Amino acid sequence: MKMTVYYYSGTGNSLWTAKAIAKFFENSKVINMTNEFVEEQSDIVGFVFPVHMWGVPHRVIEFVNKLNIKSSTFCFAVAVNAGQVSRTLIQFKSLLKKTGIRLSLGYDIKLPTNYIPWGGPGSKEEINKKIETSETRIENIINDIKNKTELKMQRGPLWQRILFTILYKLSFKQVPLMDKKFSVDEKCNECGICEKVCICNNITMENNKPVWNQKCEQCLACIQWCPTQAIQYGPKTINYERYHHPNIKLSEMILKKMNY
Ligand SMILES: Cc1cc2nc3c(=O)[nH]c(=O)nc-3n(C[C@H](O)[C@H](O)[C@H](O)COP(=O)(O)O)c2cc1C
């Protein structure tokens, strides 16, 4: 039985989750979601991505619209988040339905936050605790996938689904322009890592410094992977710890189309 897990990830949480699931299946591969048309033949297909502004990120929507898979394929999704999954998996199920794909399982997995405009990821102990808890949750997901179980999509409370769905809709079109708040300070050593980790090729190097070009996905890879913490987002991020998943290497984020 062949399995493919597609992922989208800014700071490695979703990539780590995708790899953690795939390793339980013999004939499996983990592939980055791209903008290209995909014809998928696997018997099981998974989608692992972060929750962005209480919903499905742009990149994931674009990917799904270019995906062709057979109707008999068993599909599951994992929405990786920092505690507010809201309506993301319900939204994702209906996005897939429009393209003729049935989503049988939808899980939310909580990992440390990478949304640095609102603060850091917490202490090392808190980060490790969240990762350990997720490992246990992933074991449950594996059983459901192996048994091809059909379950209701996991979701946040009703108030969250109502309020945050409105906010998601209001902010969706603004996302590409939100990079206007990025800046680079004197700590920049001109390494160009920010350009290389940028999923949507939004960063160009001008005079060896990053420039953001208003087609941002807000994955925050640039600010979080910068080795000298030279990138800021607004006035507060200078005070906050950076984060990326401790078991994901920078090289894995740069080689985005690598299969495992
Ligand atoms: C732009 C943006 C918006 C986010 N919105 C939410 C959200 O609505 N709810 C939530 O629980 N986490 C939210 N987060 C946190 C991420 O979903 C979370 O840290 C995730 O694990 C990051 O996954 P990644 O490392 O694969 O990119 C947001 C992060 C970013 C960058």
PDB file of N, CA, C and O in Angstrom, residues 42-110:
ATOM      1  N   SER A  42      -1.064   7.334  -5.100  1.00  0.00           N
ATOM      2  CA  SER A  42      -0.979   6.548  -3.853  1.00  0.00           C
ATOM      3  C   SER A  42      -2.359   6.136  -3.342  1.00  0.00           C
ATOM      4  O   SER A  42      -3.361   6.793  -3.640  1.00  0.00           O
ATOM      5  N   ASP A  43      -2.392   5.067  -2.534  1.00  0.00           N
ATOM      6  CA  ASP A  43      -3.670   4.586  -1.979  1.00  0.00           C
ATOM      7  C   ASP A  43      -4.102   5.444  -0.792  1.00  0.00           C
ATOM      8  O   ASP A  43      -5.282   5.590  -0.502  1.00  0.00           O
ATOM      9  N   ILE A  44      -3.098   5.978  -0.055  1.00  0.00           N
ATOM     10  CA  ILE A  44      -3.398   6.857   1.080  1.00  0.00           C
ATOM     11  C   ILE A  44      -2.679   8.179   0.844  1.00  0.00           C
ATOM     12  O   ILE A  44      -1.485   8.189   0.510  1.00  0.00           O
ATOM     13  N   VAL A  45      -3.409   9.281   1.016  1.00  0.00           N
ATOM     14  CA  VAL A  45      -2.779  10.601   0.857  1.00  0.00           C
ATOM     15  C   VAL A  45      -3.067  11.441   2.095  1.00  0.00           C
ATOM     16  O   VAL A  45      -4.216  11.536   2.546  1.00  0.00           O
ATOM     17  N   GLY A  46      -2.009  12.030   2.646  1.00  0.00           N
ATOM     18  CA  GLY A  46      -2.165  12.906   3.812  1.00  0.00           C
ATOM     19  C   GLY A  46      -1.769  14.333   3.485  1.00  0.00           C
ATOM     20  O   GLY A  46      -0.950  14.568   2.582  1.00  0.00           O
ATOM     21  N   PHE A  47      -2.357  15.260   4.207  1.00  0.00           N
ATOM     22  CA  PHE A  47      -2.040  16.683   4.043  1.00  0.00           C
ATOM     23  C   PHE A  47      -1.710  17.230   5.422  1.00  0.00           C
ATOM     24  O   PHE A  47      -2.541  17.132   6.337  1.00  0.00           O
ATOM     25  N   VAL A  48      -0.533  17.788   5.591  1.00  0.00           N
ATOM     26  CA  VAL A  48      -0.142  18.326   6.895  1.00  0.00           C
ATOM     27  C   VAL A  48       0.297  19.772   6.695  1.00  0.00           C
ATOM     28  O   VAL A  48       1.184  20.052   5.890  1.00  0.00           O
ATOM     29  N   PHE A  49      -0.322  20.677   7.414  1.00  0.00           N
ATOM     30  CA  PHE A  49      -0.036  22.106   7.198  1.00  0.00           C
ATOM     31  C   PHE A  49      -0.363  22.899   8.463  1.00  0.00           C
ATOM     32  O   PHE A  49      -1.148  22.449   9.303  1.00  0.00           O
ATOM     33  N   PRO A  50       0.214  24.099   8.619  1.00  0.00           N
ATOM     34  CA  PRO A  50      -0.099  24.909   9.810  1.00  0.00           C
ATOM     35  C   PRO A  50      -1.427  25.657   9.649  1.00  0.00           C
ATOM     36  O   PRO A  50      -1.834  25.973   8.524  1.00  0.00           O
ATOM     37  N   VAL A  51      -2.057  25.940  10.769  1.00  0.00           N
ATOM     38  CA  VAL A  51      -3.216  26.837  10.761  1.00  0.00           C
ATOM     39  C   VAL A  51      -2.673  28.255  10.664  1.00  0.00           C
ATOM     40  O   VAL A  51      -1.781  28.638  11.427  1.00  0.00           O
ATOM     41  N   HIS A  52      -3.175  29.020   9.722  1.00  0.00           N
ATOM     42  CA  HIS A  52      -2.777  30.422   9.583  1.00  0.00           C
ATOM     43  C   HIS A  52      -4.006  31.304   9.688  1.00  0.00           C
ATOM     44  O   HIS A  52      -4.918  31.179   8.869  1.00  0.00           O
ATOM     45  N   MET A  53      -4.016  32.167  10.687  1.00  0.00           N
ATOM     46  CA  MET A  53      -5.130  33.093  10.895  1.00  0.00           C
ATOM     47  C   MET A  53      -6.477  32.364  10.893  1.00  0.00           C
ATOM     48  O   MET A  53      -7.395  32.730  10.189  1.00  0.00           O
ATOM     49  N   TRP A  54      -6.477  31.271  11.644  1.00  0.00           N
ATOM     50  CA  TRP A  54      -7.677  30.476  11.913  1.00  0.00           C
ATOM     51  C   TRP A  54      -8.233  29.779  10.679  1.00  0.00           C
ATOM     52  O   TRP A  54      -9.433  29.482  10.599  1.00  0.00           O
ATOM     53  N   GLY A  55      -7.380  29.523   9.718  1.00  0.00           N
ATOM     54  CA  GLY A  55      -7.871  28.821   8.545  1.00  0.00           C
ATOM     55  C   GLY A  55      -6.743  28.200   7.734  1.00  0.00           C
ATOM     56  O   GLY A  55      -5.611  28.104   8.193  1.00  0.00           O
ATOM     57  N   VAL A  56      -7.102  27.792   6.513  1.00  0.00           N
ATOM     58  CA  VAL A  56      -6.159  27.116   5.618  1.00  0.00           C
ATOM     59  C   VAL A  56      -5.290  28.159   4.919  1.00  0.00           C
ATOM     60  O   VAL A  56      -5.818  29.116   4.343  1.00  0.00           O
ATOM     61  N   PRO A  57      -3.950  28.002   4.942  1.00  0.00           N
ATOM     62  CA  PRO A  57      -3.084  28.985   4.259  1.00  0.00           C
ATOM     63  C   PRO A  57      -3.270  28.973   2.729  1.00  0.00           C
ATOM     64  O   PRO A  57      -3.643  27.958   2.154  1.00  0.00           O
ATOM     65  N   HIS A  58      -2.944  30.123   2.117  1.00  0.00           N
ATOM     66  CA  HIS A  58      -3.027  30.275   0.650  1.00  0.00           C
ATOM     67  C   HIS A  58      -2.400  29.111  -0.108  1.00  0.00           C
ATOM     68  O   HIS A  58      -2.964  28.571  -1.032  1.00  0.00           O
ATOM     69  N   ARG A  59      -1.146  28.817   0.308  1.00  0.00           N
ATOM     70  CA  ARG A  59      -0.360  27.827  -0.436  1.00  0.00           C
ATOM     71  C   ARG A  59      -1.085  26.485  -0.511  1.00  0.00           C
ATOM     72  O   ARG A  59      -1.076  25.799  -1.519  1.00  0.00           O
ATOM     73  N   VAL A  60      -1.744  26.131   0.580  1.00  0.00           N
ATOM     74  CA  VAL A  60      -2.425  24.843   0.653  1.00  0.00           C
ATOM     75  C   VAL A  60      -3.652  24.856  -0.282  1.00  0.00           C
ATOM     76  O   VAL A  60      -3.934  23.871  -0.976  1.00  0.00           O
ATOM     77  N   ILE A  61      -4.331  25.978  -0.326  1.00  0.00           N
ATOM     78  CA  ILE A  61      -5.501  26.088  -1.213  1.00  0.00           C
ATOM     79  C   ILE A  61      -5.055  25.957  -2.674  1.00  0.00           C
ATOM     80  O   ILE A  61      -5.642  25.214  -3.458  1.00  0.00           O
ATOM     81  N   GLU A  62      -3.978  26.656  -3.012  1.00  0.00           N
ATOM     82  CA  GLU A  62      -3.443  26.574  -4.384  1.00  0.00           C
ATOM     83  C   GLU A  62      -3.067  25.144  -4.732  1.00  0.00           C
ATOM     84  O   GLU A  62      -3.341  24.666  -5.828  1.00  0.00           O
ATOM     85  N   PHE A  63      -2.438  24.467  -3.779  1.00  0.00           N
ATOM     86  CA  PHE A  63      -1.984  23.092  -4.017  1.00  0.00           C
ATOM     87  C   PHE A  63      -3.171  22.169  -4.293  1.00  0.00           C
ATOM     88  O   PHE A  63      -3.156  21.393  -5.252  1.00  0.00           O
ATOM     89  N   VAL A  64      -4.174  22.275  -3.453  1.00  0.00           N
ATOM     90  CA  VAL A  64      -5.336  21.390  -3.578  1.00  0.00           C
ATOM     91  C   VAL A  64      -6.030  21.599  -4.930  1.00  0.00           C
ATOM     92  O   VAL A  64      -6.506  20.657  -5.559  1.00  0.00           O
ATOM     93  N   ASN A  65      -6.036  22.839  -5.396  1.00  0.00           N
ATOM     94  CA  ASN A  65      -6.688  23.122  -6.675  1.00  0.00           C
ATOM     95  C   ASN A  65      -5.923  22.557  -7.869  1.00  0.00           C
ATOM     96  O   ASN A  65      -6.443  22.516  -8.966  1.00  0.00           O
ATOM     97  N   LYS A  66      -4.668  22.163  -7.632  1.00  0.00           N
ATOM     98  CA  LYS A  66      -3.876  21.588  -8.737  1.00  0.00           C
ATOM     99  C   LYS A  66      -3.622  20.094  -8.528  1.00  0.00           C
ATOM    100  O   LYS A  66      -2.717  19.529  -9.130  1.00  0.00           O
ATOM    101  N   LEU A  67      -4.414  19.489  -7.677  1.00  0.00           N
ATOM    102  CA  LEU A  67      -4.181  18.089  -7.318  1.00  0.00           C
ATOM    103  C   LEU A  67      -5.220  17.186  -7.970  1.00  0.00           C
ATOM    104  O   LEU A  67      -6.411  17.471  -7.924  1.00  0.00           O
ATOM    105  N   ASN A  68      -4.739  16.107  -8.558  1.00  0.00           N
ATOM    106  CA  ASN A  68      -5.652  15.140  -9.153  1.00  0.00           C
ATOM    107  C   ASN A  68      -5.394  13.775  -8.519  1.00  0.00           C
ATOM    108  O   ASN A  68      -4.308  13.230  -8.660  1.00  0.00           O
ATOM    109  N   ILE A  69      -6.385  13.262  -7.760  1.00  0.00           N
ATOM    110  CA  ILE A  69      -6.200  11.921  -7.193  1.00  0.00           C
ATOM    111  C   ILE A  69      -7.450  11.087  -7.431  1.00  0.00           C
ATOM    112  O   ILE A  69      -8.538  11.627  -7.601  1.00  0.00           O
ATOM    113  N   LYS A  70      -7.284   9.770  -7.449  1.00  0.00           N
ATOM    114  CA  LYS A  70      -8.428   8.897  -7.724  1.00  0.00           C
ATOM    115  C   LYS A  70      -9.424   8.934  -6.552  1.00  0.00           C
ATOM    116  O   LYS A  70      -9.014   9.112  -5.399  1.00  0.00           O
ATOM    117  N   SER A  71     -10.699   8.725  -6.874  1.00  0.00           N
ATOM    118  CA  SER A  71     -11.723   8.903  -5.844  1.00  0.00           C
ATOM    119  C   SER A  71     -11.643   7.838  -4.753  1.00  0.00           C
ATOM    120  O   SER A  71     -12.132   8.040  -3.639  1.00  0.00           O
ATOM    121  N   SER A  72     -11.008   6.702  -5.031  1.00  0.00           N
ATOM    122  CA  SER A  72     -10.918   5.632  -4.016  1.00  0.00           C
ATOM    123  C   SER A  72      -9.798   5.891  -2.992  1.00  0.00           C
ATOM    124  O   SER A  72      -9.648   5.146  -2.025  1.00  0.00           O
ATOM    125  N   THR A  73      -9.028   6.938  -3.163  1.00  0.00           N
ATOM    126  CA  THR A  73      -7.901   7.214  -2.256  1.00  0.00           C
ATOM    127  C   THR A  73      -8.402   7.565  -0.858  1.00  0.00           C
ATOM    128  O   THR A  73      -9.356   8.332  -0.715  1.00  0.00           O
ATOM    129  N   PHE A  74      -7.747   7.003   0.157  1.00  0.00           N
ATOM    130  CA  PHE A  74      -8.101   7.358   1.541  1.00  0.00           C
ATOM    131  C   PHE A  74      -7.294   8.601   1.927  1.00  0.00           C
ATOM    132  O   PHE A  74      -6.058   8.600   1.866  1.00  0.00           O
ATOM    133  N   CYS A  75      -8.010   9.670   2.320  1.00  0.00           N
ATOM    134  CA  CYS A  75      -7.322  10.944   2.612  1.00  0.00           C
ATOM    135  C   CYS A  75      -7.473  11.355   4.080  1.00  0.00           C
ATOM    136  O   CYS A  75      -8.551  11.214   4.656  1.00  0.00           O
ATOM    137  N   PHE A  76      -6.399  11.870   4.631  1.00  0.00           N
ATOM    138  CA  PHE A  76      -6.444  12.431   5.984  1.00  0.00           C
ATOM    139  C   PHE A  76      -5.705  13.764   5.987  1.00  0.00           C
ATOM    140  O   PHE A  76      -4.902  14.053   5.091  1.00  0.00           O
ATOM    141  N   ALA A  77      -6.017  14.590   6.998  1.00  0.00           N
ATOM    142  CA  ALA A  77      -5.335  15.892   7.117  1.00  0.00           C
ATOM    143  C   ALA A  77      -4.953  16.128   8.566  1.00  0.00           C
ATOM    144  O   ALA A  77      -5.630  15.650   9.489  1.00  0.00           O
ATOM    145  N   VAL A  78      -3.854  16.858   8.765  1.00  0.00           N
ATOM    146  CA  VAL A  78      -3.471  17.300  10.105  1.00  0.00           C
ATOM    147  C   VAL A  78      -3.249  18.805  10.035  1.00  0.00           C
ATOM    148  O   VAL A  78      -2.436  19.287   9.245  1.00  0.00           O
ATOM    149  N   ALA A  79      -4.007  19.540  10.848  1.00  0.00           N
ATOM    150  CA  ALA A  79      -3.826  20.993  10.935  1.00  0.00           C
ATOM    151  C   ALA A  79      -2.975  21.264  12.169  1.00  0.00           C
ATOM    152  O   ALA A  79      -3.433  21.109  13.307  1.00  0.00           O
ATOM    153  N   VAL A  80      -1.736  21.646  11.945  1.00  0.00           N
ATOM    154  CA  VAL A  80      -0.790  21.879  13.037  1.00  0.00           C
ATOM    155  C   VAL A  80      -1.000  23.305  13.530  1.00  0.00           C
ATOM    156  O   VAL A  80      -1.079  24.239  12.718  1.00  0.00           O
ATOM    157  N   ASN A  81      -1.114  23.480  14.844  1.00  0.00           N
ATOM    158  CA  ASN A  81      -1.497  24.813  15.334  1.00  0.00           C
ATOM    159  C   ASN A  81      -0.945  25.065  16.723  1.00  0.00           C
ATOM    160  O   ASN A  81      -0.298  24.218  17.324  1.00  0.00           O
ATOM    161  N   ALA A  82      -1.265  26.271  17.223  1.00  0.00           N
ATOM    162  CA  ALA A  82      -0.754  26.663  18.535  1.00  0.00           C
ATOM    163  C   ALA A  82      -1.875  26.711  19.571  1.00  0.00           C
ATOM    164  O   ALA A  82      -1.722  27.336  20.620  1.00  0.00           O
ATOM    165  N   GLY A  83      -3.006  26.105  19.269  1.00  0.00           N
ATOM    166  CA  GLY A  83      -4.086  26.034  20.258  1.00  0.00           C
ATOM    167  C   GLY A  83      -5.422  26.544  19.751  1.00  0.00           C
ATOM    168  O   GLY A  83      -6.423  26.466  20.460  1.00  0.00           O
ATOM    169  N   GLN A  84      -5.464  27.089  18.531  1.00  0.00           N
ATOM    170  CA  GLN A  84      -6.733  27.584  17.995  1.00  0.00           C
ATOM    171  C   GLN A  84      -6.944  27.062  16.579  1.00  0.00           C
ATOM    172  O   GLN A  84      -6.729  27.767  15.600  1.00  0.00           O
ATOM    173  N   VAL A  85      -7.405  25.821  16.510  1.00  0.00           N
ATOM    174  CA  VAL A  85      -7.609  25.206  15.185  1.00  0.00           C
ATOM    175  C   VAL A  85      -8.855  25.775  14.493  1.00  0.00           C
ATOM    176  O   VAL A  85      -8.969  25.763  13.268  1.00  0.00           O
ATOM    177  N   SER A  86      -9.771  26.263  15.324  1.00  0.00           N
ATOM    178  CA  SER A  86     -11.009  26.878  14.828  1.00  0.00           C
ATOM    179  C   SER A  86     -11.715  25.969  13.806  1.00  0.00           C
ATOM    180  O   SER A  86     -11.952  24.799  14.080  1.00  0.00           O
ATOM    181  N   ARG A  87     -11.977  26.489  12.587  1.00  0.00           N
ATOM    182  CA  ARG A  87     -12.778  25.750  11.598  1.00  0.00           C
ATOM    183  C   ARG A  87     -11.901  25.215  10.464  1.00  0.00           C
ATOM    184  O   ARG A  87     -12.400  24.812   9.407  1.00  0.00           O
ATOM    185  N   THR A  88     -10.585  25.250  10.686  1.00  0.00           N
ATOM    186  CA  THR A  88      -9.641  24.969   9.592  1.00  0.00           C
ATOM    187  C   THR A  88      -9.923  23.647   8.872  1.00  0.00           C
ATOM    188  O   THR A  88      -9.930  23.586   7.641  1.00  0.00           O
ATOM    189  N   LEU A  89     -10.159  22.581   9.644  1.00  0.00           N
ATOM    190  CA  LEU A  89     -10.305  21.268   9.012  1.00  0.00           C
ATOM    191  C   LEU A  89     -11.650  21.120   8.307  1.00  0.00           C
ATOM    192  O   LEU A  89     -11.749  20.416   7.293  1.00  0.00           O
ATOM    193  N   ILE A  90     -12.649  21.818   8.817  1.00  0.00           N
ATOM    194  CA  ILE A  90     -13.958  21.803   8.138  1.00  0.00           C
ATOM    195  C   ILE A  90     -13.807  22.534   6.801  1.00  0.00           C
ATOM    196  O   ILE A  90     -14.294  22.090   5.762  1.00  0.00           O
ATOM    197  N   GLN A  91     -13.121  23.674   6.849  1.00  0.00           N
ATOM    198  CA  GLN A  91     -12.855  24.435   5.611  1.00  0.00           C
ATOM    199  C   GLN A  91     -12.067  23.567   4.619  1.00  0.00           C
ATOM    200  O   GLN A  91     -12.389  23.533   3.426  1.00  0.00           O
ATOM    201  N   PHE A  92     -11.069  22.847   5.142  1.00  0.00           N
ATOM    202  CA  PHE A  92     -10.232  22.039   4.256  1.00  0.00           C
ATOM    203  C   PHE A  92     -11.041  20.903   3.625  1.00  0.00           C
ATOM    204  O   PHE A  92     -10.895  20.605   2.438  1.00  0.00           O
ATOM    205  N   LYS A  93     -11.925  20.307   4.417  1.00  0.00           N
ATOM    206  CA  LYS A  93     -12.757  19.215   3.889  1.00  0.00           C
ATOM    207  C   LYS A  93     -13.613  19.720   2.729  1.00  0.00           C
ATOM    208  O   LYS A  93     -13.739  19.067   1.701  1.00  0.00           O
ATOM    209  N   SER A  94     -14.188  20.919   2.899  1.00  0.00           N
ATOM    210  CA  SER A  94     -15.039  21.398   1.797  1.00  0.00           C
ATOM    211  C   SER A  94     -14.221  21.853   0.585  1.00  0.00           C
ATOM    212  O   SER A  94     -14.678  21.727  -0.544  1.00  0.00           O
ATOM    213  N   LEU A  95     -12.993  22.327   0.815  1.00  0.00           N
ATOM    214  CA  LEU A  95     -12.121  22.652  -0.324  1.00  0.00           C
ATOM    215  C   LEU A  95     -11.840  21.393  -1.157  1.00  0.00           C
ATOM    216  O   LEU A  95     -11.882  21.425  -2.385  1.00  0.00           O
ATOM    217  N   LEU A  96     -11.553  20.291  -0.449  1.00  0.00           N
ATOM    218  CA  LEU A  96     -11.276  19.037  -1.150  1.00  0.00           C
ATOM    219  C   LEU A  96     -12.519  18.513  -1.863  1.00  0.00           C
ATOM    220  O   LEU A  96     -12.447  18.017  -2.988  1.00  0.00           O
ATOM    221  N   LYS A  97     -13.653  18.666  -1.203  1.00  0.00           N
ATOM    222  CA  LYS A  97     -14.913  18.157  -1.778  1.00  0.00           C
ATOM    223  C   LYS A  97     -15.185  18.800  -3.137  1.00  0.00           C
ATOM    224  O   LYS A  97     -15.639  18.141  -4.078  1.00  0.00           O
ATOM    225  N   LYS A  98     -14.874  20.102  -3.232  1.00  0.00           N
ATOM    226  CA  LYS A  98     -15.098  20.817  -4.496  1.00  0.00           C
ATOM    227  C   LYS A  98     -14.277  20.224  -5.636  1.00  0.00           C
ATOM    228  O   LYS A  98     -14.609  20.396  -6.800  1.00  0.00           O
ATOM    229  N   THR A  99     -13.164  19.565  -5.293  1.00  0.00           N
ATOM    230  CA  THR A  99     -12.348  18.966  -6.354  1.00  0.00           C
ATOM    231  C   THR A  99     -12.599  17.449  -6.447  1.00  0.00           C
ATOM    232  O   THR A  99     -11.829  16.724  -7.054  1.00  0.00           O
ATOM    233  N   GLY A 100     -13.649  16.994  -5.786  1.00  0.00           N
ATOM    234  CA  GLY A 100     -14.040  15.582  -5.895  1.00  0.00           C
ATOM    235  C   GLY A 100     -13.273  14.655  -4.957  1.00  0.00           C
ATOM    236  O   GLY A 100     -13.295  13.448  -5.128  1.00  0.00           O
ATOM    237  N   ILE A 101     -12.587  15.208  -3.968  1.00  0.00           N
ATOM    238  CA  ILE A 101     -11.792  14.373  -3.048  1.00  0.00           C
ATOM    239  C   ILE A 101     -12.494  14.308  -1.687  1.00  0.00           C
ATOM    240  O   ILE A 101     -12.917  15.335  -1.155  1.00  0.00           O
ATOM    241  N   ARG A 102     -12.574  13.076  -1.138  1.00  0.00           N
ATOM    242  CA  ARG A 102     -13.216  12.930   0.169  1.00  0.00           C
ATOM    243  C   ARG A 102     -12.162  12.894   1.277  1.00  0.00           C
ATOM    244  O   ARG A 102     -11.202  12.126   1.205  1.00  0.00           O
ATOM    245  N   LEU A 103     -12.369  13.731   2.298  1.00  0.00           N
ATOM    246  CA  LEU A 103     -11.449  13.739   3.447  1.00  0.00           C
ATOM    247  C   LEU A 103     -12.084  12.936   4.571  1.00  0.00           C
ATOM    248  O   LEU A 103     -13.156  13.269   5.059  1.00  0.00           O
ATOM    249  N   SER A 104     -11.409  11.840   4.993  1.00  0.00           N
ATOM    250  CA  SER A 104     -12.000  10.947   5.995  1.00  0.00           C
ATOM    251  C   SER A 104     -11.593  11.287   7.420  1.00  0.00           C
ATOM    252  O   SER A 104     -12.336  11.026   8.361  1.00  0.00           O
ATOM    253  N   LEU A 105     -10.390  11.823   7.597  1.00  0.00           N
ATOM    254  CA  LEU A 105      -9.903  12.134   8.945  1.00  0.00           C
ATOM    255  C   LEU A 105      -9.300  13.530   8.967  1.00  0.00           C
ATOM    256  O   LEU A 105      -8.591  13.907   8.035  1.00  0.00           O
ATOM    257  N   GLY A 106      -9.562  14.265  10.034  1.00  0.00           N
ATOM    258  CA  GLY A 106      -8.952  15.599  10.171  1.00  0.00           C
ATOM    259  C   GLY A 106      -8.569  15.837  11.617  1.00  0.00           C
ATOM    260  O   GLY A 106      -9.426  15.920  12.496  1.00  0.00           O
ATOM    261  N   TYR A 107      -7.259  15.906  11.869  1.00  0.00           N
ATOM    262  CA  TYR A 107      -6.747  16.040  13.240  1.00  0.00           C
ATOM    263  C   TYR A 107      -6.127  17.400  13.488  1.00  0.00           C
ATOM    264  O   TYR A 107      -5.484  17.953  12.605  1.00  0.00           O
ATOM    265  N   ASP A 108      -6.283  17.885  14.727  1.00  0.00           N
ATOM    266  CA  ASP A 108      -5.487  19.056  15.084  1.00  0.00           C
ATOM    267  C   ASP A 108      -4.366  18.619  16.032  1.00  0.00           C
ATOM    268  O   ASP A 108      -4.561  17.818  16.934  1.00  0.00           O
ATOM    269  N   ILE A 109      -3.184  19.119  15.747  1.00  0.00           N
ATOM    270  CA  ILE A 109      -1.998  18.815  16.569  1.00  0.00           C
ATOM    271  C   ILE A 109      -1.429  20.138  17.056  1.00  0.00           C
ATOM    272  O   ILE A 109      -1.197  21.044  16.249  1.00  0.00           O
ATOM    273  N   LYS A 110      -1.241  20.218  18.371  1.00  0.00           N
ATOM    274  CA  LYS A 110      -0.705  21.475  18.934  1.00  0.00           C
ATOM    275  C   LYS A 110       0.796  21.369  19.134  1.00  0.00           C
ATOM    276  O   LYS A 110       1.279  20.465  19.790  1.00  0.00           O
TER     277      LYS A 110
END
